[in-house]
Tab-separated table of C-alpha atoms in Angstrom:
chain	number	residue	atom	x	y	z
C	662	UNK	CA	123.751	112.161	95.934
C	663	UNK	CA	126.019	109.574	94.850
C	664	UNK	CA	126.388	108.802	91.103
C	665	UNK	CA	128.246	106.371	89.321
C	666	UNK	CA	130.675	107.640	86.647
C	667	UNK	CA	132.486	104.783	84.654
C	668	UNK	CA	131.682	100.923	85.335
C	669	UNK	CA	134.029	97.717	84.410
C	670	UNK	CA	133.578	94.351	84.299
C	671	UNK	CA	136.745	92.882	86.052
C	672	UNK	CA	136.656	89.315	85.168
C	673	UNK	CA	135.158	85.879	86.151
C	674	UNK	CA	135.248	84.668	90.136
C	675	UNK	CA	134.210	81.443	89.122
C	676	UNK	CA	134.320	78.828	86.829
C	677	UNK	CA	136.555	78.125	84.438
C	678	UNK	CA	139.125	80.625	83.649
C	679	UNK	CA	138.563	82.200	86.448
C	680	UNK	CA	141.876	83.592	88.117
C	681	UNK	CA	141.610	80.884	90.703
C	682	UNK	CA	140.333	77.692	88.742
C	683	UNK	CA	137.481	77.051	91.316
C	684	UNK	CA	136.391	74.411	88.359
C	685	UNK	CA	139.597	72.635	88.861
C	686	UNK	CA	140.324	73.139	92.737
C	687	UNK	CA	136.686	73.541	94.059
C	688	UNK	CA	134.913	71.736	92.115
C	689	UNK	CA	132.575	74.653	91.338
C	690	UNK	CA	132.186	74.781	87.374
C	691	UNK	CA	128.951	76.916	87.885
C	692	UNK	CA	127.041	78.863	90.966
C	693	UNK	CA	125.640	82.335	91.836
C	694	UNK	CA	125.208	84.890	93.589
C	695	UNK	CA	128.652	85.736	96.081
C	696	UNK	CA	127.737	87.550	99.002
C	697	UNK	CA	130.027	88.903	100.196
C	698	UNK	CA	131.166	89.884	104.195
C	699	UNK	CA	134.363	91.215	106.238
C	700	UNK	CA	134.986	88.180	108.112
C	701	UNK	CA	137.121	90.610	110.689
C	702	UNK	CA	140.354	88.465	110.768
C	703	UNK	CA	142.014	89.286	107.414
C	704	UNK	CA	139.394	87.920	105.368
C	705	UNK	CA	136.443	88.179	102.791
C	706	UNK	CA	134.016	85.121	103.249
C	707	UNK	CA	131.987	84.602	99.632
C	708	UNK	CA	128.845	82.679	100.097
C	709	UNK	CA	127.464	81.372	96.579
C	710	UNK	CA	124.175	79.746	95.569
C	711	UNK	CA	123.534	76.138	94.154
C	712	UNK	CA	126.792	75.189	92.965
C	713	UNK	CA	127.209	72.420	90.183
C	714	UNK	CA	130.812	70.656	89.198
C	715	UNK	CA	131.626	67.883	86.246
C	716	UNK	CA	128.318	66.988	84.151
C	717	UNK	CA	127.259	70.765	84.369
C	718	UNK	CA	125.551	71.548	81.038
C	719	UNK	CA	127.439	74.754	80.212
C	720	UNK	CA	123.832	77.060	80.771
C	721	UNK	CA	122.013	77.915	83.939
C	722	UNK	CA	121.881	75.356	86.669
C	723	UNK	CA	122.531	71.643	86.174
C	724	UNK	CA	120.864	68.578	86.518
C	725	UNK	CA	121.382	67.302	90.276
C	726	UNK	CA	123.894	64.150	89.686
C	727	UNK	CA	126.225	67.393	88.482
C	728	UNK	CA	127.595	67.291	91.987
C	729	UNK	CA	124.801	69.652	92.989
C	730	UNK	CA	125.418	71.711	96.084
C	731	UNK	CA	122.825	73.989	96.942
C	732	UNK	CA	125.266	76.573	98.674
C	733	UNK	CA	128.895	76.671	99.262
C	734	UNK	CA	131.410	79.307	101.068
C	735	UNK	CA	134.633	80.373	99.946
C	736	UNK	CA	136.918	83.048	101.735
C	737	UNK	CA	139.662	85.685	100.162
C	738	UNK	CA	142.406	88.252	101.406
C	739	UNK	CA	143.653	89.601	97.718
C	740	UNK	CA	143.049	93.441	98.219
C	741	UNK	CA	144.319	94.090	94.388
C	742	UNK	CA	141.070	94.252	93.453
C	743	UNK	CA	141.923	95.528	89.516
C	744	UNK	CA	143.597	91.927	89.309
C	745	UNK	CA	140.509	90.185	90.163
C	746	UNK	CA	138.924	88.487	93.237
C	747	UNK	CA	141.045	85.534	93.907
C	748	UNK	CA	139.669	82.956	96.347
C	749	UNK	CA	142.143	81.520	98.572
C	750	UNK	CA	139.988	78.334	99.944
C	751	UNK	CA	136.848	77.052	100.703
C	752	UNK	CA	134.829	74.826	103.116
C	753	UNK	CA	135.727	72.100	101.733
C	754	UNK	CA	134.847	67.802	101.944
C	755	UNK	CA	137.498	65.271	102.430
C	756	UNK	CA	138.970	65.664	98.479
C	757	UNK	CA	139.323	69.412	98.599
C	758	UNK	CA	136.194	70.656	96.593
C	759	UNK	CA	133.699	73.043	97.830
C	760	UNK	CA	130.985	71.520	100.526
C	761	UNK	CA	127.737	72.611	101.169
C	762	UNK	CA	127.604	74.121	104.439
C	763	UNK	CA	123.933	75.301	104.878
C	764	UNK	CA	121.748	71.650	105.351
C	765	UNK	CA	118.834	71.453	103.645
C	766	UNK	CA	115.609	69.220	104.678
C	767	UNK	CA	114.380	68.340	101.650
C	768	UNK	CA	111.094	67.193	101.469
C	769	UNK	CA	109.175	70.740	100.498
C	770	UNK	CA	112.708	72.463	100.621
C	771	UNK	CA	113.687	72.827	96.615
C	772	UNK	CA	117.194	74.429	97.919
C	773	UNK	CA	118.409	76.779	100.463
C	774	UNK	CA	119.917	80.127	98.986
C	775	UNK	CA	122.470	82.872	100.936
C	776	UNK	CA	121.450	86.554	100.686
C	777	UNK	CA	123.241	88.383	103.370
C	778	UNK	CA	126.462	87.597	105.727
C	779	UNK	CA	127.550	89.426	108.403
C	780	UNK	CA	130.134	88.727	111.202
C	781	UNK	CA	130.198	90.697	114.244
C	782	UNK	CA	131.648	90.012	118.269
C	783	UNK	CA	133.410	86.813	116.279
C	784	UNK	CA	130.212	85.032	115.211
C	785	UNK	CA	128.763	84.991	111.915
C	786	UNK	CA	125.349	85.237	110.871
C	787	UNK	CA	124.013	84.026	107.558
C	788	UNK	CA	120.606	85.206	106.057
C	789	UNK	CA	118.947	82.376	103.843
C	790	UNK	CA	115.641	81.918	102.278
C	791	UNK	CA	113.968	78.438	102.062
C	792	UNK	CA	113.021	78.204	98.760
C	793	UNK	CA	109.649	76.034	98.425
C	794	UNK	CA	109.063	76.359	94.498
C	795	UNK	CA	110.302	78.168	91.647
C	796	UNK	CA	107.461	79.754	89.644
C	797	UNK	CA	108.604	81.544	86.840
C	798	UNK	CA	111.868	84.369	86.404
C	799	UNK	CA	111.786	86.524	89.181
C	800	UNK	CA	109.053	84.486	91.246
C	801	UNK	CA	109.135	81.997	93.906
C	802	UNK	CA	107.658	80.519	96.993
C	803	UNK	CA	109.434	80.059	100.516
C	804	UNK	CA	108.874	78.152	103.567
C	805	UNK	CA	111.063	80.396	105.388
C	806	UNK	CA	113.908	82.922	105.686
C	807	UNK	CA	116.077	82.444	108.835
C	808	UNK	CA	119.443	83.395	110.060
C	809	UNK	CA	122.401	80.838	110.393
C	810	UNK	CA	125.208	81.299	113.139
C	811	UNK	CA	129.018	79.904	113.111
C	812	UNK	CA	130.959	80.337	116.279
C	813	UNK	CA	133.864	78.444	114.344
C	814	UNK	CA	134.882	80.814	111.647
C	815	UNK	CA	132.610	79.939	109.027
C	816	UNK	CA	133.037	76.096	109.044
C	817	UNK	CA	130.136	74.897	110.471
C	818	UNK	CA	126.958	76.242	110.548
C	819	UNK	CA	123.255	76.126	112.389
C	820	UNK	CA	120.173	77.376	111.589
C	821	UNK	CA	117.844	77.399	114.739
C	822	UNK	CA	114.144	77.048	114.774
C	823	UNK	CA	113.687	80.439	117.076
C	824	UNK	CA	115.904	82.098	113.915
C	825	UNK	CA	113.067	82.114	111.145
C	826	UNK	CA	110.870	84.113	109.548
C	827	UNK	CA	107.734	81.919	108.621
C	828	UNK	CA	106.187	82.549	105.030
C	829	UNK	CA	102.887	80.806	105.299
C	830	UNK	CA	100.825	83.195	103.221
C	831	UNK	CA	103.660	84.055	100.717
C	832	UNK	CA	103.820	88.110	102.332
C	833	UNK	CA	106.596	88.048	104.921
C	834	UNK	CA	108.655	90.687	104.197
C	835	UNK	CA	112.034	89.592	105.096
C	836	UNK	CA	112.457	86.597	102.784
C	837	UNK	CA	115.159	87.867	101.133
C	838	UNK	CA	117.540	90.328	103.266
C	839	UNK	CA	120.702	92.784	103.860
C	840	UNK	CA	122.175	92.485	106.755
C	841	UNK	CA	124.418	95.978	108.212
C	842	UNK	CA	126.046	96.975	111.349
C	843	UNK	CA	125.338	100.542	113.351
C	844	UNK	CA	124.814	102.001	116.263
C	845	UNK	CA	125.928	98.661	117.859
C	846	UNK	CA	123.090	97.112	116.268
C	847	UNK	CA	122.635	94.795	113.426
C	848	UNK	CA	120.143	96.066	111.111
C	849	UNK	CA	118.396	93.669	107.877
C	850	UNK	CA	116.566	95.519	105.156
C	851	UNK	CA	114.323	93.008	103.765
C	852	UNK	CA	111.722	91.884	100.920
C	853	UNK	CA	109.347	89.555	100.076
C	854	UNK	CA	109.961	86.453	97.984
C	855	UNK	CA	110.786	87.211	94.356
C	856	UNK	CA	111.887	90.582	92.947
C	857	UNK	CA	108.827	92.550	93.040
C	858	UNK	CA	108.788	94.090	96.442
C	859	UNK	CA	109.162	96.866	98.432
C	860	UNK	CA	111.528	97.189	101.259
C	861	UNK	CA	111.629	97.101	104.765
C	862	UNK	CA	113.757	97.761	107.571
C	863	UNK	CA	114.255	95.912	110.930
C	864	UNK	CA	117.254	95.644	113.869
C	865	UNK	CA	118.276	93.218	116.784
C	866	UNK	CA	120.854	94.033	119.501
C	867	UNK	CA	123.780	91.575	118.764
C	868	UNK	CA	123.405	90.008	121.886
C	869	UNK	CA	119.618	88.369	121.095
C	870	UNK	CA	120.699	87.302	118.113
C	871	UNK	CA	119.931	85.159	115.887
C	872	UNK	CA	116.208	85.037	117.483
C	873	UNK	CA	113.968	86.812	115.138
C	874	UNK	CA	111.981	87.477	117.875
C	875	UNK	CA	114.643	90.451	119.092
C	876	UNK	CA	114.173	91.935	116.359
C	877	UNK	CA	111.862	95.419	115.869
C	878	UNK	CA	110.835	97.118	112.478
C	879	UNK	CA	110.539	100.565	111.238
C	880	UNK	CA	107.208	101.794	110.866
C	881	UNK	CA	107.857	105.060	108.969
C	882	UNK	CA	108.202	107.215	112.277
C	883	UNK	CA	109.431	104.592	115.086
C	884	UNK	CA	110.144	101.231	115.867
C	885	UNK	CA	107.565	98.333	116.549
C	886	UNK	CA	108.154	94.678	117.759
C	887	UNK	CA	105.081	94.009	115.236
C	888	UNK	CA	106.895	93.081	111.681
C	889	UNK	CA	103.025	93.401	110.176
C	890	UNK	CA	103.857	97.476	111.432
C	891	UNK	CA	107.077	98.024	109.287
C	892	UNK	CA	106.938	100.589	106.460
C	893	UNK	CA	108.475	100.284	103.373
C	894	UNK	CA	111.509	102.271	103.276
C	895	UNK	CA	112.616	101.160	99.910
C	896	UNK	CA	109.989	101.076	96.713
C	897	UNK	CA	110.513	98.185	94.625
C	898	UNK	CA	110.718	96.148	93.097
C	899	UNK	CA	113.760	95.067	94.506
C	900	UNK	CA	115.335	92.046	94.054
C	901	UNK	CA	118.590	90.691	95.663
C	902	UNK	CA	120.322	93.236	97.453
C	903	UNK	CA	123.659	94.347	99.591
C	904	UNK	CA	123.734	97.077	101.703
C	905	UNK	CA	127.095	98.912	103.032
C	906	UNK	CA	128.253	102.338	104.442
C	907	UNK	CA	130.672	104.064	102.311
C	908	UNK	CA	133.415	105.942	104.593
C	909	UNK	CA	134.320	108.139	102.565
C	910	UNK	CA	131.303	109.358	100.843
C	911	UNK	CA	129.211	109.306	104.494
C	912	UNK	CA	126.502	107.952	102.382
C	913	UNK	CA	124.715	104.771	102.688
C	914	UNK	CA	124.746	102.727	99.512
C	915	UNK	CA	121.908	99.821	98.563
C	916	UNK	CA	122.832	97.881	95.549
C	917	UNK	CA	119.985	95.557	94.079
C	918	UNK	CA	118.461	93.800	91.305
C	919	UNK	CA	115.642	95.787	89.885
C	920	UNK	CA	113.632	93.762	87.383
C	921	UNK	CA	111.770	96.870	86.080
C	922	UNK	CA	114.643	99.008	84.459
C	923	UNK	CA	116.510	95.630	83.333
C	924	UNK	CA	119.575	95.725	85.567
C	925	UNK	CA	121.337	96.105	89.035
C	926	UNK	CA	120.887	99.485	90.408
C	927	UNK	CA	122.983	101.671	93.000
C	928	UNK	CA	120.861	103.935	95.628
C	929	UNK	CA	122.413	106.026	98.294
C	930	UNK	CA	120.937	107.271	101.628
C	931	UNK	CA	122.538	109.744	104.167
C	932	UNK	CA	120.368	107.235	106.929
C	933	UNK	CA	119.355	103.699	106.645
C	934	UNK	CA	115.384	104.613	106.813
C	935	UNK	CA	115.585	106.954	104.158
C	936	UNK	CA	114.795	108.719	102.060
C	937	UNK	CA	117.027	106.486	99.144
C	938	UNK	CA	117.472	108.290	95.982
C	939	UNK	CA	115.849	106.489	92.894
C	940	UNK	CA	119.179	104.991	92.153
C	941	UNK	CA	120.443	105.122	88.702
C	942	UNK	CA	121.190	101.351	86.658
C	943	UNK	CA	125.289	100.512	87.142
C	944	UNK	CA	124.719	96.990	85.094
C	945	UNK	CA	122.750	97.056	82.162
C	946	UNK	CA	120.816	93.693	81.179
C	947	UNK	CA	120.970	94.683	77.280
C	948	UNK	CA	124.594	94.647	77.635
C	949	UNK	CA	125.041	91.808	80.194
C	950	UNK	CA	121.660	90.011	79.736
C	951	UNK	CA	119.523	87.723	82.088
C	952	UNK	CA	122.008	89.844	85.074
C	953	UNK	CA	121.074	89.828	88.882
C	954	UNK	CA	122.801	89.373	92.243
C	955	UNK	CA	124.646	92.619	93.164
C	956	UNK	CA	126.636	92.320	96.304
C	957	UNK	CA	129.386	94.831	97.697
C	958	UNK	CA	132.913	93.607	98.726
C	959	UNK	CA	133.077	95.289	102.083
C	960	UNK	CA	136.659	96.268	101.647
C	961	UNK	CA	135.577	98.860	98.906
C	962	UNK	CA	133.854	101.242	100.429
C	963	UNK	CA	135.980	103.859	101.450
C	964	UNK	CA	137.552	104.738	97.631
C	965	UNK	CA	135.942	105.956	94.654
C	966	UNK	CA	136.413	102.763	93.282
C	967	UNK	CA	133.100	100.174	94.183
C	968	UNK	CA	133.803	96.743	93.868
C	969	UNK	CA	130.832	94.197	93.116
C	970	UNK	CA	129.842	90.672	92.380
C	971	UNK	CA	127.041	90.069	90.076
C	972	UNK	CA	125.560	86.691	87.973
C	973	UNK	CA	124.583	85.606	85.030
C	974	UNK	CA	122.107	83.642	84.252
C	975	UNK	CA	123.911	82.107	80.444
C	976	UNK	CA	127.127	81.934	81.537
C	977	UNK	CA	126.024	80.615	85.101
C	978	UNK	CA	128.485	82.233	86.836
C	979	UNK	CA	129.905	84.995	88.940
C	980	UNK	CA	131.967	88.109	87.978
C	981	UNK	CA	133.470	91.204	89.609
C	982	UNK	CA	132.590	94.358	88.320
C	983	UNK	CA	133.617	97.862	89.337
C	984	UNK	CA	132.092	101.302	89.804
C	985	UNK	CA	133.389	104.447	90.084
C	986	UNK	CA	131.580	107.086	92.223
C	987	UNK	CA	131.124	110.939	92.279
C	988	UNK	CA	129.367	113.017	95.020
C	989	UNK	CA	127.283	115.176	93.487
């Protein structure tokens, strides 16, 4: 079992005073999330959430004319980790600051949020939920999760019709999701929308994707093309979430928000259907309240030092934090 010895709070990624000014240069005063994926040429791409610059209130998201974007991507190759996650760019508009690079449709569409990247045979794919409403802390409604593909290095981005999970009913159970690589497959544990699920695990060959209809789900004893058929693999709830095989260790590790124990939590698997161990809280909310997010840098897991980007709700903002693990 994996257990976590020691944990730090690095510093801020964003906003202001963070190592690399993203207020000043990127126009991003305020965001979330920062998931995180190997890009596989030398760099780290960080996808955040809705992303506010000048007229930003200074608590939780802004008011739209605060230069609202409702997702942005940066990218890093700093591997001094201890000095803080510097970001060396980002997709950017004409005047340098951070664009939005996922569209959104508006109309029913309230925003469109990251929650997993991946990048493998030099495409990247981009998990996303469609949010429809926000309800109340820790509950929403979406249209849809889907994936998005770039064939040009992140810059530009797609996000097909035949790529989508419909939510009609509210149950699908890969709104949110974590994508990981193995076998030569690309594998997404998933969730409903909100933080109150269970998971679920599913996989696609790389070559059908992003067409969710590739994809098969684990059923507790084999795999079915029928999503309705998957098992939960994970209890919840489970909230945002980042999944990543540590080297080292041999151990799968799951990192997610869980809304019942007040905190983000670290679980570790010797096989991505199970069985996880209950996990044991890394972040606490009574000492970093109204926390969530939880996403692995990818270039961390092969030390005993884990390396992490989680939110804040207050603050409106993202930090790195770091872990330190023992095999027990």
């Amino acid at each position: 079992m994996v257990r976590a010895s020691e944990t730090t709070r690095i510093g801020p990624v964003t906003g202001a005073g963070s190592p690399s000014r993203t207020d000043e240069r990127f126009g991003i005063h305020a965001t979330d999330l920062g998931v995180l994926w190997d890009g596989g040429d030398g760099r780290v791409l960080v996808a955040f959430g809705d992303t506010y610059g000048r007229g930003w209130g200074g608590s939780g998201p802004g008011p739209e004319h605060a230069d609202w974007r409702r997702n942005v991507l940066a990218y890093s190759t700093n591997r001094d980790l201890d000095a803080g996650l510097r970001l060396d760019g980002v997709v950017a508009r004409p005047d340098g600051s951070a664009a939005q690079v996922l569209p959104s449709g508006g109309g029913r569409e309230v925003t469109v949020i990251p929650n997993s990247g991946i990048a493998v045979d030099g495409a990247h794919y981009l998990h996303y939920m469609s949010v429809r409403e926000w309800i109340r802390p820790g509950v929403w409604r979406t249209n849809h999760a889907g994936i998005a593909v770039s064939r040009d290095d992140g810059r530009t981005w797609e996000k097909p019709r035949g790529a989508r999970w419909p939510n009609r009913w509210g149950d699908n159970r890969f709104q949110l999701g974590a994508f990981a690589f193995a076998e030569g497959r690309v594998y997404l544990l998933g969730t409903t929308n909100g933080r109150y699920g269970d998971a679920y695990l599913a996989r696609a060959d790389v070559a059908a994707l992003p067409d969710t209809r590739a994809f098969e789900y684990w059923t507790g004893s084999g795999w079915s093309r029928r999503a309705r058929a998957a098992a939960a693999v994970v209890e919840g709830p489970v909230g945002e979430m980042s999944l990543g095989f540590h080297r080292t260790l041999g151990r799968w590790l799951l990192m997610h928000l869980d809304e019942a124990r007040r905190g983000i939590v670290l679980r570790s698997a010797e096989r991505l259907t199970g069985p996880w161990t209950p996990g044991e809280v890394v972040v606490s909310g009574g000492e970093h309240p109204a926390v969530y997010g939880g996403y692995l840098h990818p270039w961390s897991l092969d030390g005993p030092d884990l390396y992490y980007l989680v939110s804040q709700w207050g603050p409106y903002n993202v930090y790195l934090t770091r872990t330190r693990l023992v095999l027990d």
